[in-house]
PDB file of C-alpha atoms in Angstrom:
ATOM      1  CA  MET A  30       4.829   6.730  -4.870  1.00  0.00           C
ATOM      2  CA  HIS A  31       5.331   6.913  -1.112  1.00  0.00           C
ATOM      3  CA  ARG A  32       6.588   3.822   0.717  1.00  0.00           C
ATOM      4  CA  CYS A  33       6.467   2.933   4.320  1.00  0.00           C
ATOM      5  CA  PRO A  34      10.132   1.746   5.377  1.00  0.00           C
ATOM      6  CA  CYS A  35      10.844   0.055   8.820  1.00  0.00           C
ATOM      7  CA  LEU A  36      14.063   0.686  10.533  1.00  0.00           C
ATOM      8  CA  LEU A  37      16.032  -2.702  11.162  1.00  0.00           C
ATOM      9  CA  GLY A  38      19.633  -3.488  11.561  1.00  0.00           C
ATOM     10  CA  GLY A  39      20.801   0.082  10.350  1.00  0.00           C
ATOM     11  CA  LEU A  40      18.809  -0.620   7.255  1.00  0.00           C
ATOM     12  CA  LEU A  41      15.732   1.065   6.084  1.00  0.00           C
ATOM     13  CA  LEU A  42      13.399  -1.829   5.123  1.00  0.00           C
ATOM     14  CA  GLY A  43      10.459  -0.935   5.029  1.00  0.00           C
ATOM     15  CA  ALA A  44      -9.549 -13.767  -5.765  1.00  0.00           C
ATOM     16  CA  VAL A  45      -9.434 -15.039  -8.818  1.00  0.00           C
ATOM     17  CA  LEU A  46     -13.153 -15.523  -9.970  1.00  0.00           C
ATOM     18  CA  MET A  47     -13.467 -18.662 -12.265  1.00  0.00           C
ATOM     19  CA  THR A  48     -16.323 -19.743 -13.961  1.00  0.00           C
ATOM     20  CA  ALA A  49     -17.015 -22.936 -16.309  1.00  0.00           C
ATOM     21  CA  ALA A  50     -16.724 -22.036 -19.948  1.00  0.00           C
ATOM     22  CA  CYS A  51     -20.290 -23.158 -20.560  1.00  0.00           C
ATOM     23  CA  GLN A  52     -21.858 -21.028 -17.948  1.00  0.00           C
ATOM     24  CA  PRO A  53     -22.404 -17.290 -18.002  1.00  0.00           C
ATOM     25  CA  PRO A  54     -20.458 -15.216 -15.626  1.00  0.00           C
ATOM     26  CA  GLU A  55     -21.967 -14.104 -12.436  1.00  0.00           C
ATOM     27  CA  PRO A  56     -23.021 -10.540 -11.955  1.00  0.00           C
ATOM     28  CA  PRO A  57     -20.610  -8.918  -9.594  1.00  0.00           C
ATOM     29  CA  GLN A  58     -21.343  -8.278  -5.754  1.00  0.00           C
ATOM     30  CA  PRO A  59     -21.806  -4.871  -4.926  1.00  0.00           C
ATOM     31  CA  GLY A  60     -18.438  -3.351  -4.088  1.00  0.00           C
ATOM     32  CA  ILE A  61     -16.457  -6.290  -5.022  1.00  0.00           C
ATOM     33  CA  VAL A  62     -14.700  -4.294  -7.858  1.00  0.00           C
ATOM     34  CA  GLY A  63     -12.726  -1.208  -6.883  1.00  0.00           C
ATOM     35  CA  GLY A  64     -13.304   2.339  -7.791  1.00  0.00           C
ATOM     36  CA  TRP A  65     -16.395   3.001  -5.603  1.00  0.00           C
ATOM     37  CA  THR A  66     -16.743   5.421  -2.641  1.00  0.00           C
ATOM     38  CA  THR A  67     -18.587   5.467   0.609  1.00  0.00           C
ATOM     39  CA  ALA A  68     -21.793   7.507   1.201  1.00  0.00           C
ATOM     40  CA  GLY A  69     -19.771  10.284   3.017  1.00  0.00           C
ATOM     41  CA  CYS A  70     -18.146  11.220  -0.454  1.00  0.00           C
ATOM     42  CA  GLU A  71     -21.642  12.799  -1.259  1.00  0.00           C
ATOM     43  CA  PHE A  72     -21.290  15.556   1.252  1.00  0.00           C
ATOM     44  CA  THR A  73     -19.619  18.886   0.664  1.00  0.00           C
ATOM     45  CA  ARG A  74     -16.309  18.627   2.473  1.00  0.00           C
ATOM     46  CA  THR A  75     -14.135  21.609   3.236  1.00  0.00           C
ATOM     47  CA  PRO A  76     -10.206  21.000   3.514  1.00  0.00           C
ATOM     48  CA  GLU A  77      -8.781  21.722   6.881  1.00  0.00           C
ATOM     49  CA  THR A  78      -5.451  23.459   7.520  1.00  0.00           C
ATOM     50  CA  VAL A  79      -3.147  24.040  10.491  1.00  0.00           C
ATOM     51  CA  THR A  80      -0.429  26.890  11.161  1.00  0.00           C
ATOM     52  CA  VAL A  81       2.664  25.934  12.577  1.00  0.00           C
ATOM     53  CA  ALA A  82       5.609  28.492  13.004  1.00  0.00           C
ATOM     54  CA  GLY A  83       3.751  30.722  10.611  1.00  0.00           C
ATOM     55  CA  HIS A  84       3.223  27.999   7.965  1.00  0.00           C
ATOM     56  CA  THR A  85      -0.161  26.918   6.963  1.00  0.00           C
ATOM     57  CA  MET A  86      -0.137  23.292   6.095  1.00  0.00           C
ATOM     58  CA  PRO A  87      -3.222  20.756   5.138  1.00  0.00           C
ATOM     59  CA  ALA A  88      -4.502  18.828   8.119  1.00  0.00           C
ATOM     60  CA  THR A  89      -6.506  15.659   8.200  1.00  0.00           C
ATOM     61  CA  PRO A  90      -9.910  15.981  10.016  1.00  0.00           C
ATOM     62  CA  ALA A  91     -10.319  14.149  13.334  1.00  0.00           C
ATOM     63  CA  ALA A  92     -13.295  12.229  12.146  1.00  0.00           C
ATOM     64  CA  LEU A  93     -11.429  10.868   8.936  1.00  0.00           C
ATOM     65  CA  ALA A  94      -8.282  10.291  10.862  1.00  0.00           C
ATOM     66  CA  GLU A  95     -10.358   7.865  13.338  1.00  0.00           C
ATOM     67  CA  ALA A  96     -12.017   6.098  10.311  1.00  0.00           C
ATOM     68  CA  MET A  97      -8.587   5.529   8.795  1.00  0.00           C
ATOM     69  CA  ASN A  98      -7.413   4.154  11.994  1.00  0.00           C
ATOM     70  CA  ARG A  99     -10.361   1.908  12.197  1.00  0.00           C
ATOM     71  CA  ILE A 100      -9.900   0.669   8.788  1.00  0.00           C
ATOM     72  CA  ASP A 101      -6.038   0.106   9.211  1.00  0.00           C
ATOM     73  CA  VAL A 102      -6.592  -1.783  12.411  1.00  0.00           C
ATOM     74  CA  GLY A 103      -9.358  -3.953  11.037  1.00  0.00           C
ATOM     75  CA  GLY A 104      -7.461  -4.452   7.763  1.00  0.00           C
ATOM     76  CA  ARG A 105      -4.381  -5.898   9.629  1.00  0.00           C
ATOM     77  CA  THR A 106      -6.375  -8.103  11.672  1.00  0.00           C
ATOM     78  CA  ASP A 107      -9.727  -9.360  10.652  1.00  0.00           C
ATOM     79  CA  HIS A 108      -9.157  -8.853   6.920  1.00  0.00           C
ATOM     80  CA  ALA A 109      -5.422  -9.231   6.293  1.00  0.00           C
ATOM     81  CA  ALA A 110      -5.773 -11.433   3.320  1.00  0.00           C
ATOM     82  CA  SER A 111      -7.491  -8.566   1.372  1.00  0.00           C
ATOM     83  CA  TYR A 112      -6.022  -5.162   2.949  1.00  0.00           C
ATOM     84  CA  ALA A 113      -2.960  -3.571   1.001  1.00  0.00           C
ATOM     85  CA  GLY A 114      -2.676  -0.155   2.616  1.00  0.00           C
ATOM     86  CA  LEU A 115      -4.214   3.373   2.516  1.00  0.00           C
ATOM     87  CA  GLU A 116      -3.324   6.957   2.158  1.00  0.00           C
ATOM     88  CA  VAL A 117      -4.867  10.368   2.997  1.00  0.00           C
ATOM     89  CA  ASP A 118      -5.895  12.876   0.378  1.00  0.00           C
ATOM     90  CA  GLN A 119      -6.143  16.019   2.485  1.00  0.00           C
ATOM     91  CA  GLN A 120      -6.981  18.159  -0.494  1.00  0.00           C
ATOM     92  CA  ARG A 121     -10.033  16.353  -1.200  1.00  0.00           C
ATOM     93  CA  VAL A 122     -10.833  15.360   2.727  1.00  0.00           C
ATOM     94  CA  ARG A 123     -10.840  11.718   1.991  1.00  0.00           C
ATOM     95  CA  ALA A 124      -8.817   8.607   2.448  1.00  0.00           C
ATOM     96  CA  ILE A 125      -7.902   5.820  -0.187  1.00  0.00           C
ATOM     97  CA  VAL A 126      -8.024   2.139   0.628  1.00  0.00           C
ATOM     98  CA  TYR A 127      -6.269  -0.395  -1.340  1.00  0.00           C
ATOM     99  CA  ARG A 128      -7.599  -3.771  -1.036  1.00  0.00           C
ATOM    100  CA  VAL A 129      -7.467  -7.400  -2.867  1.00  0.00           C
ATOM    101  CA  PRO A 130     -11.492  -7.461  -3.683  1.00  0.00           C
ATOM    102  CA  SER A 131     -13.374  -8.781  -0.792  1.00  0.00           C
ATOM    103  CA  ALA A 132     -16.990  -8.235  -0.132  1.00  0.00           C
ATOM    104  CA  PRO A 133     -16.628  -8.811   3.526  1.00  0.00           C
ATOM    105  CA  PHE A 134     -13.785  -6.205   3.812  1.00  0.00           C
ATOM    106  CA  ASP A 135     -15.659  -3.862   1.621  1.00  0.00           C
ATOM    107  CA  ASP A 136     -18.675  -4.057   4.200  1.00  0.00           C
ATOM    108  CA  PHE A 137     -16.177  -3.408   6.971  1.00  0.00           C
ATOM    109  CA  ILE A 138     -14.901  -0.305   5.160  1.00  0.00           C
ATOM    110  CA  ARG A 139     -18.606   1.150   4.743  1.00  0.00           C
ATOM    111  CA  GLN A 140     -19.335   0.702   8.417  1.00  0.00           C
ATOM    112  CA  SER A 141     -15.988   1.865   9.618  1.00  0.00           C
ATOM    113  CA  ALA A 142     -16.134   5.090   7.509  1.00  0.00           C
ATOM    114  CA  GLU A 143     -19.425   6.389   9.033  1.00  0.00           C
ATOM    115  CA  ASP A 144     -19.824   9.720   7.336  1.00  0.00           C
ATOM    116  CA  THR A 145     -16.583  10.339   6.067  1.00  0.00           C
ATOM    117  CA  CYS A 146     -15.292   9.784   2.601  1.00  0.00           C
ATOM    118  CA  ILE A 147     -13.279   6.635   1.681  1.00  0.00           C
ATOM    119  CA  PHE A 148     -12.507   5.858  -1.837  1.00  0.00           C
ATOM    120  CA  VAL A 149     -11.785   2.046  -2.487  1.00  0.00           C
ATOM    121  CA  ARG A 150      -9.351   0.780  -5.129  1.00  0.00           C
ATOM    122  CA  ASP A 151      -8.301  -2.658  -6.290  1.00  0.00           C
ATOM    123  CA  ALA A 152      -4.768  -3.724  -5.336  1.00  0.00           C
ATOM    124  CA  PRO A 153      -3.036  -6.902  -6.916  1.00  0.00           C
ATOM    125  CA  TYR A 154      -1.350  -7.847  -3.578  1.00  0.00           C
ATOM    126  CA  SER A 155      -2.440  -7.766   0.234  1.00  0.00           C
ATOM    127  CA  LEU A 156       0.045  -6.426   2.854  1.00  0.00           C
ATOM    128  CA  GLN A 157      -0.003 -10.050   4.267  1.00  0.00           C
ATOM    129  CA  ASP A 158       1.287 -11.321   0.889  1.00  0.00           C
ATOM    130  CA  LEU A 159       3.659  -8.581   0.552  1.00  0.00           C
ATOM    131  CA  THR A 160       5.137  -8.697   4.112  1.00  0.00           C
ATOM    132  CA  ALA A 161       5.828 -12.324   3.290  1.00  0.00           C
ATOM    133  CA  TRP A 162       8.085 -11.207   0.355  1.00  0.00           C
ATOM    134  CA  HIS A 163       9.418  -8.435   2.223  1.00  0.00           C
ATOM    135  CA  ASP A 164      10.705 -10.940   4.967  1.00  0.00           C
ATOM    136  CA  ARG A 165      11.960 -13.254   2.570  1.00  0.00           C
ATOM    137  CA  VAL A 166      14.138 -10.752   0.890  1.00  0.00           C
ATOM    138  CA  LEU A 167      15.171  -9.385   4.316  1.00  0.00           C
ATOM    139  CA  ALA A 168      16.550 -12.900   5.377  1.00  0.00           C
ATOM    140  CA  ASP A 169      18.699 -12.962   2.338  1.00  0.00           C
ATOM    141  CA  LEU A 170      20.319  -9.420   2.741  1.00  0.00           C
ATOM    142  CA  GLU A 171      23.755 -10.740   3.733  1.00  0.00           C
ATOM    143  CA  ALA A 172      23.781 -13.269   0.868  1.00  0.00           C
ATOM    144  CA  TRP A 173      22.989 -10.409  -1.632  1.00  0.00           C
ATOM    145  CA  ARG A 174      25.509  -8.245  -0.167  1.00  0.00           C
ATOM    146  CA  ALA A 175      28.014 -11.001  -0.400  1.00  0.00           C
ATOM    147  CA  ARG A 176      27.142 -11.352  -4.172  1.00  0.00           C
ATOM    148  CA  GLY A 177      27.887  -7.512  -4.497  1.00  0.00           C
ATOM    149  CA  ILE A 178      24.306  -6.216  -4.707  1.00  0.00           C
ATOM    150  CA  ARG A 179      23.736  -3.609  -1.980  1.00  0.00           C
ATOM    151  CA  ILE A 180      20.120  -3.417  -0.894  1.00  0.00           C
ATOM    152  CA  SER A 181      19.504  -0.241   0.988  1.00  0.00           C
ATOM    153  CA  THR A 182      15.730  -0.317   1.388  1.00  0.00           C
ATOM    154  CA  ILE A 183      12.882  -2.961   1.253  1.00  0.00           C
ATOM    155  CA  ALA A 184       9.183  -1.755   1.502  1.00  0.00           C
ATOM    156  CA  ALA A 185       5.886  -3.239   0.893  1.00  0.00           C
ATOM    157  CA  ARG A 186       4.091  -0.557  -1.124  1.00  0.00           C
ATOM    158  CA  HIS A 187       0.645   0.715   0.570  1.00  0.00           C
ATOM    159  CA  ASP A 188      -1.001   0.291  -2.855  1.00  0.00           C
ATOM    160  CA  GLY A 189      -0.302  -3.185  -3.014  1.00  0.00           C
ATOM    161  CA  ALA A 190       1.618  -3.110  -6.209  1.00  0.00           C
ATOM    162  CA  GLY A 191       4.605  -5.111  -4.963  1.00  0.00           C
ATOM    163  CA  VAL A 192       7.705  -4.828  -2.610  1.00  0.00           C
ATOM    164  CA  GLU A 193       9.942  -2.099  -3.621  1.00  0.00           C
ATOM    165  CA  ILE A 194      13.621  -2.975  -3.494  1.00  0.00           C
ATOM    166  CA  GLY A 195      15.963   0.117  -3.075  1.00  0.00           C
ATOM    167  CA  THR A 196      19.607  -0.331  -4.424  1.00  0.00           C
ATOM    168  CA  GLN A 197      22.483   1.216  -5.879  1.00  0.00           C
ATOM    169  CA  ASP A 198      22.774  -1.769  -8.127  1.00  0.00           C
ATOM    170  CA  VAL A 199      19.439  -1.744  -9.882  1.00  0.00           C
ATOM    171  CA  SER A 200      20.386  -3.399 -13.227  1.00  0.00           C
ATOM    172  CA  ARG A 201      22.142  -6.297 -11.355  1.00  0.00           C
ATOM    173  CA  ALA A 202      19.299  -6.737  -8.994  1.00  0.00           C
ATOM    174  CA  ARG A 203      16.666  -6.650 -11.714  1.00  0.00           C
ATOM    175  CA  GLN A 204      18.464  -9.800 -13.108  1.00  0.00           C
ATOM    176  CA  ALA A 205      19.563 -11.750 -10.013  1.00  0.00           C
ATOM    177  CA  LEU A 206      16.461 -11.457  -7.671  1.00  0.00           C
ATOM    178  CA  PRO A 207      13.980 -12.412 -10.201  1.00  0.00           C
ATOM    179  CA  ARG A 208      16.232 -15.265 -11.029  1.00  0.00           C
ATOM    180  CA  HIS A 209      16.212 -16.322  -7.488  1.00  0.00           C
ATOM    181  CA  TYR A 210      12.608 -15.790  -6.389  1.00  0.00           C
ATOM    182  CA  GLY A 211      10.964 -16.533  -9.528  1.00  0.00           C
ATOM    183  CA  ARG A 212       9.830 -14.441 -12.356  1.00  0.00           C
ATOM    184  CA  ASN A 213       6.240 -13.686 -10.740  1.00  0.00           C
ATOM    185  CA  ALA A 214       7.891 -12.409  -7.630  1.00  0.00           C
ATOM    186  CA  PRO A 215       6.142  -9.000  -6.959  1.00  0.00           C
ATOM    187  CA  LEU A 216       9.556  -7.088  -6.779  1.00  0.00           C
ATOM    188  CA  ILE A 217       9.823  -3.431  -7.937  1.00  0.00           C
ATOM    189  CA  PHE A 218      13.207  -2.011  -8.320  1.00  0.00           C
ATOM    190  CA  VAL A 219      14.234   1.508  -7.774  1.00  0.00           C
ATOM    191  CA  GLU A 220      17.609   3.536  -7.688  1.00  0.00           C
ATOM    192  CA  GLU A 221      18.389   4.009  -3.963  1.00  0.00           C
ATOM    193  CA  GLY A 222      21.325   5.612  -2.426  1.00  0.00           C
ATOM    194  CA  PRO A 223      23.224   5.116   0.951  1.00  0.00           C
ATOM    195  CA  VAL A 224      20.673   4.523   3.962  1.00  0.00           C
ATOM    196  CA  THR A 225      19.332   7.670   5.613  1.00  0.00           C
ATOM    197  CA  PRO A 226      17.353   7.314   8.610  1.00  0.00           C
ATOM    198  CA  LEU A 227      13.841   8.722   8.597  1.00  0.00           C
ATOM    199  CA  ALA A 228      11.179   9.278  11.107  1.00  0.00           C
ATOM    200  CA  SER A 229       8.146   7.388  10.773  1.00  0.00           C
ATOM    201  CA  PRO A 230       5.816   9.173   8.099  1.00  0.00           C
ATOM    202  CA  GLY A 231       2.414   7.931   9.404  1.00  0.00           C
ATOM    203  CA  PHE A 232      -0.109   7.461   6.742  1.00  0.00           C
ATOM    204  CA  PRO A 233       1.078   8.419   3.087  1.00  0.00           C
ATOM    205  CA  ALA A 234      -0.208  11.324   1.516  1.00  0.00           C
ATOM    206  CA  ALA A 235      -2.136  11.159  -1.943  1.00  0.00           C
ATOM    207  CA  PRO A 236      -0.776  12.978  -5.092  1.00  0.00           C
ATOM    208  CA  GLN A 237      -2.402  16.217  -5.311  1.00  0.00           C
ATOM    209  CA  GLN A 238      -3.450  15.839  -8.813  1.00  0.00           C
ATOM    210  CA  GLY A 239      -5.292  12.954 -10.468  1.00  0.00           C
ATOM    211  CA  GLY A 240      -7.104   9.898  -8.650  1.00  0.00           C
TER     212      GLY A 240
END
């Protein structure tokens, strides 16, 4: 899964519906559950490519890129409590938006998509939630280093799954950090070597198979 790290200090950091027991559950609102697509997905879409230095690579159509930018900007501002992130699937000429279920944000996605194809999926956490956890761990980096746990990267996953902690000390971090932040802290631990500076990747690309 692609992560979107941020550079800082030499480190790459990258609705619960409740119903009374005596009442029948209310039918879900249109679009409130993930796994739906916008109207533009009904049209035939041909993948675009670009040739650079003799190499042909997939390209994102301008209309899709513009729709993604509209959704990203609106998600980070007016719908921050729902928006988790997005990725581009160039092979299928579509974008995938991850969000905590929200009818208003879903309406915004439909309007922003215009005639492009957007696939909407559920996420357990919003970018706003994960950013708060990211910043909390970031503030404790020196303390963890003093305890012998070397954290190389911190990144909020664009699918809203959690905050990914890259470290050379996975087993120790997997024990120590949840003990400190709580067992329900949305932390995902991955093996990560020494920090290597990376250029900004832009929107992450979707896997070529599945989805």
